[in-house]
CSV table of C-alpha atoms in Angstrom, one decimal:
chain,number,residue,atom,x,y,z
A,1,MET,CA,0.0,0.0,0.0
A,2,ARG,CA,2.9,2.2,0.5
A,3,LYS,CA,3.3,0.7,-2.7
A,4,ILE,CA,-0.1,2.0,-3.6
A,5,ALA,CA,0.5,5.3,-2.0
A,6,LEU,CA,3.9,5.7,-3.5
A,7,SER,CA,3.0,4.3,-6.8
A,8,LEU,CA,1.1,7.4,-7.3
A,9,VAL,CA,4.4,9.0,-7.5
A,10,ALA,CA,5.3,6.8,-10.4
A,11,PHE,CA,2.1,7.4,-12.1
A,12,GLY,CA,2.8,10.6,-13.7
A,13,LEU,CA,3.5,13.1,-10.9
A,14,PHE,CA,7.2,13.2,-11.6
A,15,GLY,CA,8.0,16.8,-10.6
A,16,CYS,CA,11.7,16.8,-10.0
A,17,ALA,CA,11.8,19.5,-7.3
A,18,GLU,CA,8.8,18.0,-5.4
A,19,MET,CA,10.3,14.5,-5.6
A,20,GLN,CA,13.6,15.8,-4.2
A,21,GLN,CA,11.8,17.4,-1.3
A,22,VAL,CA,10.2,14.0,-0.5
A,23,LEU,CA,13.5,12.2,-0.8
A,24,ASP,CA,15.2,14.7,1.5
A,25,GLN,CA,12.7,13.9,4.3
A,26,LEU,CA,13.1,10.1,4.0
A,27,PRO,CA,15.4,8.1,6.3
A,28,GLN,CA,19.0,7.7,5.1
A,29,GLY,CA,21.1,4.6,5.0
A,30,THR,CA,19.1,2.6,2.4
A,31,GLY,CA,21.3,3.5,-0.5
A,32,VAL,CA,20.7,6.1,-3.2
A,33,LEU,CA,17.7,5.5,-5.4
A,34,SER,CA,17.0,7.5,-8.5
A,35,GLN,CA,13.6,9.1,-9.1
A,36,ALA,CA,13.0,6.6,-11.9
A,37,GLU,CA,13.7,3.7,-9.6
A,38,ILE,CA,11.4,4.9,-6.9
A,39,GLY,CA,8.7,5.7,-9.4
A,40,ASN,CA,9.0,2.3,-11.1
A,41,GLY,CA,9.0,0.6,-7.7
A,42,LEU,CA,5.8,2.2,-6.7
A,43,LYS,CA,4.1,1.4,-10.0
A,44,GLU,CA,5.2,-2.2,-9.6
A,45,ALA,CA,3.8,-2.3,-6.1
A,46,LEU,CA,0.4,-0.9,-7.1
A,47,ASN,CA,0.2,-3.3,-10.0
A,48,ASN,CA,0.9,-6.2,-7.7
A,49,GLY,CA,-1.7,-5.0,-5.3
A,50,ILE,CA,-4.4,-5.0,-8.0
A,51,ALA,CA,-3.2,-8.3,-9.5
A,52,LYS,CA,-3.0,-10.1,-6.2
A,53,GLN,CA,-6.0,-8.8,-4.3
A,54,VAL,CA,-8.5,-6.6,-6.2
A,55,SER,CA,-8.5,-8.9,-9.2
A,56,LYS,CA,-9.5,-11.8,-7.0
A,57,LEU,CA,-12.8,-10.0,-6.5
A,58,THR,CA,-13.6,-10.1,-10.2
A,59,ALA,CA,-13.6,-13.9,-10.4
A,60,THR,CA,-16.8,-16.0,-10.0
A,61,ASP,CA,-17.4,-16.2,-6.2
A,62,GLY,CA,-14.8,-13.5,-5.6
A,63,PHE,CA,-17.2,-11.8,-3.3
A,64,PHE,CA,-19.7,-14.6,-2.7
A,65,LYS,CA,-17.3,-17.1,-1.3
A,66,ASN,CA,-14.9,-14.7,0.4
A,67,GLU,CA,-16.2,-14.2,3.9
A,68,ALA,CA,-14.1,-11.1,4.4
A,69,VAL,CA,-16.0,-9.2,1.7
A,70,LYS,CA,-19.2,-11.3,1.0
A,71,ILE,CA,-22.1,-8.9,0.6
A,72,LEU,CA,-25.0,-9.8,2.9
A,73,LEU,CA,-28.5,-8.4,2.7
A,74,PRO,CA,-29.2,-5.0,4.2
A,75,GLU,CA,-31.2,-5.0,7.4
A,76,GLU,CA,-34.4,-4.0,5.6
A,77,LEU,CA,-34.2,-7.1,3.3
A,78,GLN,CA,-33.3,-9.6,6.0
A,79,THR,CA,-37.0,-9.6,6.9
A,80,VAL,CA,-37.8,-10.2,3.2
A,81,ASP,CA,-35.4,-13.1,3.2
A,82,LYS,CA,-36.8,-14.7,6.3
A,83,LYS,CA,-40.4,-14.4,5.1
A,84,LEU,CA,-39.6,-16.0,1.8
A,85,ARG,CA,-38.0,-18.9,3.5
A,86,GLN,CA,-41.0,-19.3,5.8
A,87,ILE,CA,-43.3,-19.7,2.8
A,88,GLY,CA,-41.1,-22.2,1.0
A,89,MET,CA,-39.2,-19.9,-1.3
A,90,SER,CA,-35.6,-20.6,0.0
A,91,LYS,CA,-34.3,-21.1,-3.5
A,92,LEU,CA,-35.3,-17.7,-4.6
A,93,ALA,CA,-34.0,-16.1,-1.4
A,94,ASP,CA,-30.6,-17.9,-2.0
A,95,GLU,CA,-30.5,-16.6,-5.6
A,96,GLY,CA,-31.2,-13.1,-4.4
A,97,LEU,CA,-28.1,-13.1,-2.2
A,98,LYS,CA,-26.0,-14.7,-4.8
A,99,VAL,CA,-26.8,-12.2,-7.6
A,100,ILE,CA,-26.0,-9.1,-5.6
A,101,ASN,CA,-22.5,-10.6,-5.1
A,102,ARG,CA,-22.3,-11.5,-8.8
A,103,ALA,CA,-23.1,-7.9,-9.6
A,104,ALA,CA,-20.2,-6.7,-7.4
A,105,GLU,CA,-17.8,-9.2,-9.0
A,106,ASP,CA,-18.8,-8.0,-12.4
A,107,ALA,CA,-18.6,-4.3,-11.5
A,108,VAL,CA,-15.2,-4.5,-9.9
A,109,LYS,CA,-13.8,-5.9,-13.2
A,110,GLU,CA,-14.9,-2.8,-15.0
A,111,ALA,CA,-14.2,-0.3,-12.2
A,112,THR,CA,-10.6,-1.2,-11.4
A,113,PRO,CA,-9.2,1.3,-13.9
A,114,ILE,CA,-11.4,4.0,-12.3
A,115,PHE,CA,-9.7,3.1,-8.9
A,116,VAL,CA,-6.2,3.3,-10.4
A,117,ASP,CA,-7.0,6.7,-12.0
A,118,ALA,CA,-8.1,8.0,-8.6
A,119,VAL,CA,-4.9,6.7,-7.0
A,120,LYS,CA,-2.9,8.7,-9.5
A,121,GLN,CA,-4.1,12.0,-7.9
A,122,MET,CA,-2.1,11.5,-4.8
A,123,THR,CA,0.6,14.1,-4.3
A,124,PHE,CA,4.3,13.5,-3.4
A,125,THR,CA,3.6,14.8,0.1
A,126,ASP,CA,0.7,12.4,0.5
A,127,ALA,CA,2.9,9.6,-0.7
A,128,LYS,CA,5.7,10.4,1.7
A,129,ASN,CA,3.3,10.6,4.7
A,130,ILE,CA,1.8,7.3,3.7
A,131,LEU,CA,5.1,5.5,3.2
A,132,MET,CA,6.1,6.6,6.7
A,133,GLY,CA,2.7,6.0,8.3
A,134,ASN,CA,1.0,3.0,9.9
A,135,GLU,CA,0.1,-0.2,8.2
A,136,SER,CA,-3.2,1.1,6.9
A,137,SER,CA,-2.3,4.7,6.0
A,138,ALA,CA,-2.7,4.2,2.3
A,139,THR,CA,-6.0,2.5,2.6
A,140,THR,CA,-7.3,5.2,4.9
A,141,TYR,CA,-6.1,7.9,2.6
A,142,LEU,CA,-7.8,6.4,-0.4
A,143,GLN,CA,-11.0,5.9,1.4
A,144,ASN,CA,-11.0,9.5,2.6
A,145,THR,CA,-10.0,11.1,-0.8
A,146,THR,CA,-11.5,8.9,-3.5
A,147,SER,CA,-14.8,7.5,-2.1
A,148,THR,CA,-17.0,10.2,-3.4
A,149,ALA,CA,-15.6,10.2,-6.9
A,150,LEU,CA,-15.5,6.4,-7.0
A,151,TYR,CA,-19.1,6.2,-6.0
A,152,THR,CA,-20.2,8.6,-8.7
A,153,LYS,CA,-18.5,6.4,-11.3
A,154,PHE,CA,-19.0,3.1,-9.7
A,155,ASN,CA,-22.8,3.4,-9.2
A,156,PRO,CA,-23.7,3.2,-12.9
A,157,VAL,CA,-21.3,0.3,-13.4
A,158,ILE,CA,-23.1,-1.6,-10.6
A,159,LYS,CA,-26.5,-0.7,-12.2
A,160,ASN,CA,-25.3,-2.1,-15.5
A,161,SER,CA,-23.9,-5.2,-13.9
A,162,TYR,CA,-27.3,-5.8,-12.3
A,163,THR,CA,-28.7,-6.2,-15.8
A,164,LYS,CA,-25.8,-8.3,-17.0
A,165,VAL,CA,-26.0,-10.9,-14.2
A,166,GLY,CA,-29.8,-10.8,-14.0
A,167,ALA,CA,-29.9,-9.4,-10.6
A,168,ASP,CA,-32.5,-6.8,-11.6
A,169,LYS,CA,-35.0,-9.5,-12.6
A,170,VAL,CA,-34.3,-11.7,-9.6
A,171,TRP,CA,-34.9,-8.9,-7.1
A,172,LYS,CA,-37.9,-7.6,-9.0
A,173,GLU,CA,-39.4,-11.0,-8.5
A,174,ILE,CA,-38.4,-11.2,-4.9
A,175,ILE,CA,-39.8,-7.8,-4.0
A,176,THR,CA,-43.0,-8.4,-6.0
A,177,LYS,CA,-43.6,-11.7,-4.2
A,178,TYR,CA,-42.8,-10.3,-0.8
A,179,ASN,CA,-45.0,-7.2,-1.2
A,180,SER,CA,-47.9,-9.5,-2.2
A,181,ILE,CA,-47.9,-11.3,1.1
A,182,PRO,CA,-50.8,-10.1,3.3
A,183,LEU,CA,-50.0,-7.7,6.2
A,184,VAL,CA,-46.3,-7.3,5.4
A,185,LYS,CA,-44.8,-3.8,5.3
A,186,LYS,CA,-44.0,-3.2,1.7
A,187,VAL,CA,-40.4,-2.5,0.7
A,188,ASN,CA,-38.7,-0.8,-2.2
A,189,PRO,CA,-35.0,-0.9,-1.5
A,190,ASP,CA,-32.3,0.9,-3.4
A,191,LEU,CA,-30.1,-2.1,-4.0
A,192,THR,CA,-27.9,-0.4,-6.5
A,193,ASP,CA,-26.8,2.2,-3.9
A,194,TYR,CA,-26.3,-0.5,-1.3
A,195,ASN,CA,-24.4,-2.8,-3.6
A,196,THR,CA,-22.2,0.1,-4.8
A,197,LYS,CA,-21.1,0.9,-1.3
A,198,LYS,CA,-20.5,-2.7,-0.4
A,199,ALA,CA,-18.5,-3.4,-3.5
A,200,MET,CA,-16.3,-0.4,-2.8
A,201,GLU,CA,-15.9,-1.5,0.8
A,202,GLY,CA,-14.7,-4.9,-0.5
A,203,VAL,CA,-12.2,-3.3,-2.8
A,204,PHE,CA,-10.7,-1.2,0.1
A,205,LYS,CA,-10.7,-4.2,2.4
A,206,MET,CA,-8.6,-6.2,-0.1
A,207,ILE,CA,-6.2,-3.3,-0.7
A,208,ALA,CA,-5.7,-3.1,3.1
A,209,VAL,CA,-4.7,-6.8,3.1
A,210,GLU,CA,-2.0,-6.1,0.5
A,211,GLU,CA,-0.9,-2.9,2.1
A,212,LYS,CA,-0.3,-4.7,5.4
A,213,ASP,CA,1.5,-7.6,3.7
A,214,ILE,CA,4.0,-5.4,1.9
A,215,ARG,CA,4.7,-3.3,5.0
A,216,THR,CA,5.3,-6.2,7.3
A,217,ASN,CA,6.3,-9.2,5.2
A,218,LEU,CA,9.7,-8.9,3.5
A,219,ALA,CA,8.9,-11.9,1.4
A,220,SER,CA,6.1,-10.1,-0.3
A,221,ARG,CA,8.6,-7.6,-1.8
A,222,SER,CA,9.1,-9.8,-4.8
A,223,SER,CA,11.8,-7.8,-6.7
A,224,ASP,CA,15.0,-6.0,-5.9
A,225,LEU,CA,13.3,-2.8,-6.7
A,226,LEU,CA,10.5,-3.3,-4.2
A,227,ARG,CA,12.9,-4.3,-1.5
A,228,LYS,CA,15.0,-1.1,-2.1
A,229,VAL,CA,12.0,1.2,-2.2
A,230,PHE,CA,10.3,-0.2,0.9
A,231,ALA,CA,13.5,-0.3,2.8
A,232,LEU,CA,12.9,3.4,3.1
A,233,GLN,CA,9.9,2.7,5.4
A,234,ASP,CA,11.8,0.1,7.4
A,235,GLN,CA,14.3,2.7,8.4
A,236,LYS,CA,11.8,5.2,9.8
């Protein structure tokens, strides 16, 4: 994640004077690295993070069978789920849960470039602070600075994914059947909004996993360049 944080540096913010200011504030004793080396190391780290963690979410069952990020029903729909099972419609209830996870899996596949673009906006000062911060500094920074923009772009992707995976039809059937049950309080949930937020939450959660790994596990620094770049953090 420092990788993520710092990879931003590599991603096109190569102002020489600004980079030098950052380097001047980093711990000494890890050898001299050129701007290009640091930039390339950060790009490699970010690409590894996406390849190792975020990309896992795009596979079938990437959300559905990953207990860390599996999307459960919102509280309002837990009553719907329970009632459907009580009247012998467990199969439909199961499908409803599965398709919201399928929509997230599909959406993250299309939204990953959006996330990477957002990461590029990090400044050199941000990168330096994150590199020298705690094990979740990059994840926290990204959540605080990109969530609004990501939501705006992610939401229509989720909506489109609902159609692609058939979630819209499944949930229309579920809500229609539930609302037809006598005496129940009718529901009309905004599942797209809920799914968007949960999918984003899953992405950040997996990025946090990779951030912690590269900060604390020397073996995860899979190249000489990564080892050199992240040695800067080790010396803080």
